Coordinates of C-alpha atoms in Angstrom, one line a residue:
M737 CA -23.0 -94.2 68.6
T738 CA -21.4 -96.1 71.7
V739 CA -19.8 -94.9 74.2
N740 CA -16.3 -94.8 75.3
V741 CA -16.3 -95.2 79.3
V742 CA -11.8 -94.9 79.4
A743 CA -12.5 -91.9 77.1
I744 CA -15.1 -89.9 79.5
I745 CA -13.3 -90.4 82.5
L746 CA -9.8 -90.1 81.0
I747 CA -11.6 -85.7 80.2
A748 CA -12.8 -86.4 83.8
A749 CA -9.6 -87.6 85.5
A750 CA -8.2 -83.7 83.3
L751 CA -11.5 -81.6 84.9
A752 CA -10.6 -82.9 88.0
L753 CA -7.6 -81.1 88.1
F754 CA -8.8 -78.1 88.1
L755 CA -10.2 -78.4 91.8
R756 CA -6.4 -77.2 92.5
V757 CA -6.8 -74.0 91.4
W758 CA -11.3 -73.6 91.2
T759 CA -13.6 -74.2 93.4
P760 CA -16.8 -72.9 93.1
W761 CA -17.5 -73.2 96.9
G762 CA -16.5 -71.9 100.0
E763 CA -15.3 -68.8 101.7
R764 CA -13.8 -66.0 100.2
A765 CA -10.7 -63.7 101.6
S766 CA -11.4 -61.8 104.6
G767 CA -9.1 -59.6 106.5
N768 CA -6.0 -57.0 105.7
I769 CA -4.7 -57.9 102.5
V770 CA -0.9 -58.5 103.7
S771 CA 1.0 -59.7 100.0
R772 CA -0.5 -61.4 96.5
Q773 CA 2.2 -63.4 94.7
S774 CA 1.7 -64.1 91.4
L775 CA 2.9 -68.0 90.1
S776 CA 4.9 -69.0 87.9
L777 CA 5.0 -70.9 84.9
L778 CA 7.2 -72.9 86.6
G779 CA 5.2 -72.7 90.1
R780 CA 2.2 -73.6 88.1
L781 CA 4.3 -76.9 86.2
R782 CA 6.1 -77.3 89.8
M783 CA 2.6 -77.6 91.1
H784 CA 0.5 -79.1 87.8
G785 CA 2.9 -81.0 86.7
P786 CA 3.5 -84.4 87.8
A787 CA 0.0 -85.5 87.7
A788 CA -1.2 -83.6 84.0
L789 CA 1.8 -85.7 82.7
A790 CA 0.9 -88.6 83.9
L791 CA -2.2 -88.3 82.7
W792 CA -0.9 -86.9 79.1
L793 CA 1.0 -90.3 79.5
I794 CA -1.7 -92.5 80.4
S795 CA -3.5 -91.0 77.0
L796 CA -0.9 -91.0 74.6
V797 CA -0.4 -95.1 75.6
L798 CA -3.8 -95.2 74.7
L799 CA -3.9 -93.6 71.9
I800 CA -1.4 -95.8 70.8
A801 CA -3.3 -98.8 71.8
G802 CA -6.6 -98.0 70.1
R803 CA -8.2 -97.3 73.2
I804 CA -9.5 -93.6 72.9
G805 CA -9.6 -91.5 69.7
P806 CA -7.3 -88.6 69.0
L807 CA -10.1 -86.7 69.3
T808 CA -10.1 -87.4 73.2
A809 CA -6.3 -87.2 73.4
L810 CA -6.5 -84.4 71.8
I811 CA -9.1 -83.1 74.2
V812 CA -7.2 -84.1 77.4
T813 CA -3.9 -82.3 75.6
A814 CA -5.4 -78.7 75.4
L815 CA -7.9 -79.3 79.2
L816 CA -4.1 -79.6 80.6
L817 CA -2.7 -76.8 78.3
L818 CA -5.5 -74.6 79.5
L819 CA -4.7 -75.6 83.0
L820 CA -0.9 -74.7 82.5
S821 CA -1.4 -71.1 81.1
L822 CA -4.1 -70.6 84.3
P823 CA -2.5 -67.5 86.5
V824 CA -2.4 -68.8 89.6
R825 CA -1.6 -65.8 92.8
Y826 CA -1.3 -66.1 96.6
T827 CA -3.5 -63.8 98.8
M828 CA -2.1 -63.8 101.8
T829 CA -4.9 -61.4 104.4
S830 CA -4.4 -61.1 108.1
R831 CA -6.1 -63.2 108.9
G832 CA -5.5 -66.4 105.9
I833 CA -4.6 -67.2 102.6
R834 CA -5.9 -68.1 100.1
A835 CA -4.3 -69.9 97.5
A836 CA -5.6 -69.1 92.9
W837 CA -10.2 -69.1 93.8
T838 CA -9.7 -72.3 96.4
P839 CA -11.1 -71.5 99.4
F840 CA -9.7 -69.6 102.8
R841 CA -7.8 -70.6 104.8
R842 CA -7.4 -69.6 108.7
W843 CA -3.8 -68.9 109.9
T844 CA -4.6 -70.4 112.8
E845 CA -5.9 -73.6 111.0
F846 CA -1.7 -73.5 110.7
G847 CA 1.3 -75.0 113.1
G848 CA 4.2 -74.7 111.0
V849 CA 6.2 -74.0 108.0
A850 CA 8.5 -76.5 106.2
R851 CA 10.0 -76.0 103.0
R852 CA 10.1 -78.5 101.0
R853 CA 11.4 -79.3 97.0
G854 CA 9.3 -76.8 94.9
G855 CA 7.8 -76.1 97.3
V856 CA 6.3 -74.6 101.2
R857 CA 4.0 -77.1 103.4
L858 CA 1.6 -75.0 105.7
Q859 CA 1.9 -77.7 108.5
G860 CA -2.6 -78.6 109.8
V861 CA -3.0 -78.6 113.8
A862 CA -6.2 -80.2 114.9
G863 CA -7.6 -82.1 112.1
A864 CA -6.7 -79.3 109.3
R865 CA -5.4 -80.8 106.1
P866 CA -1.9 -79.2 105.2
L867 CA -1.7 -77.2 102.0
T868 CA 1.2 -77.4 99.8
V869 CA 2.3 -73.3 98.8
W870 CA 4.4 -74.0 95.9
L871 CA 7.2 -70.8 94.4
S872 CA 7.7 -69.6 91.5
G873 CA 10.9 -70.4 91.7
G874 CA 12.1 -66.2 92.1
R875 CA 14.7 -64.3 94.2
D876 CA 11.9 -63.7 95.8
D877 CA 10.9 -66.8 97.5
D878 CA 13.4 -66.4 100.7
D879 CA 11.0 -63.4 101.0
F880 CA 7.6 -65.6 100.8
V881 CA 8.7 -68.4 102.9
L882 CA 10.0 -65.6 105.5
L883 CA 6.2 -63.8 105.7
L884 CA 4.4 -67.4 105.3
R885 CA 6.8 -68.4 108.5
Q886 CA 5.6 -64.2 110.0
L887 CA 2.0 -64.5 109.5
V888 CA 1.6 -68.1 111.0
R889 CA 4.1 -67.3 114.0
G890 CA 1.7 -64.1 114.6
S891 CA -2.2 -65.8 114.4
Y892 CA -1.0 -67.7 117.9
K893 CA -0.1 -64.0 119.1
G894 CA -2.6 -62.9 118.4
Q895 CA -0.8 -60.2 115.7
L896 CA -2.8 -59.6 112.8
G897 CA 0.0 -59.0 110.4
P898 CA 3.3 -59.2 109.9
D899 CA 4.3 -55.8 110.6
A900 CA 2.2 -56.1 113.7
S901 CA 4.5 -55.7 116.9
A902 CA 4.6 -56.1 120.6
P903 CA 3.0 -52.9 121.9
R904 CA 7.0 -51.5 123.3
T905 CA 8.2 -51.6 126.8
E906 CA 9.7 -48.5 128.5
A907 CA 12.7 -51.1 129.9
A908 CA 12.8 -52.1 125.9
V909 CA 14.2 -48.5 125.0
T910 CA 17.4 -48.5 126.0
P911 CA 18.9 -45.1 125.8
G912 CA 21.5 -44.8 123.0
A913 CA 20.1 -47.7 120.7
G914 CA 21.2 -48.2 117.6
P915 CA 19.0 -48.4 114.3
I916 CA 18.5 -52.6 114.5
G917 CA 17.7 -52.5 118.7
M918 CA 21.8 -53.1 119.5
A919 CA 22.3 -50.5 121.6
G920 CA 25.9 -48.1 120.7
A921 CA 25.1 -50.1 117.6
G922 CA 25.2 -47.1 115.1
G923 CA 24.1 -43.5 115.6

């Protein structure tokens, strides 16, 4: 029996893509849950699509060239379909964020939130690596980005979440303030 090293490398590369959503080590989520956001199929395609497509095309070219067998190409295709079908959910707590089954990241590891194509980039500070949060492409994406900005900004102000606010002082309360806090607005 001969061992096809190319086939083993190809299957290992397909399995390595699962580390983007499942890492058996690392800290679990802590803090009060603020929100849970599920990623749609479009979001999962944005997350895994380019790498999965490149790996699938490489396996197709290697199959046509005769370097791997049809069973290897079938295994790689099945692994990639399984990867795309796995549900991905972001869990935001008062202390940080966890994507699917990956390690928990604290809000203080991030210095800003930048919108980018297909997602949001949480920019790392002080040597911390950044994190891309993929978006579903739905109507509530803007609200989700706003929530992420509030959580990152609030972590530096000592707040525990987006609903925690600075204590109100007597000078901040004006008589006749409307429902949005502007003097003379509303009733």
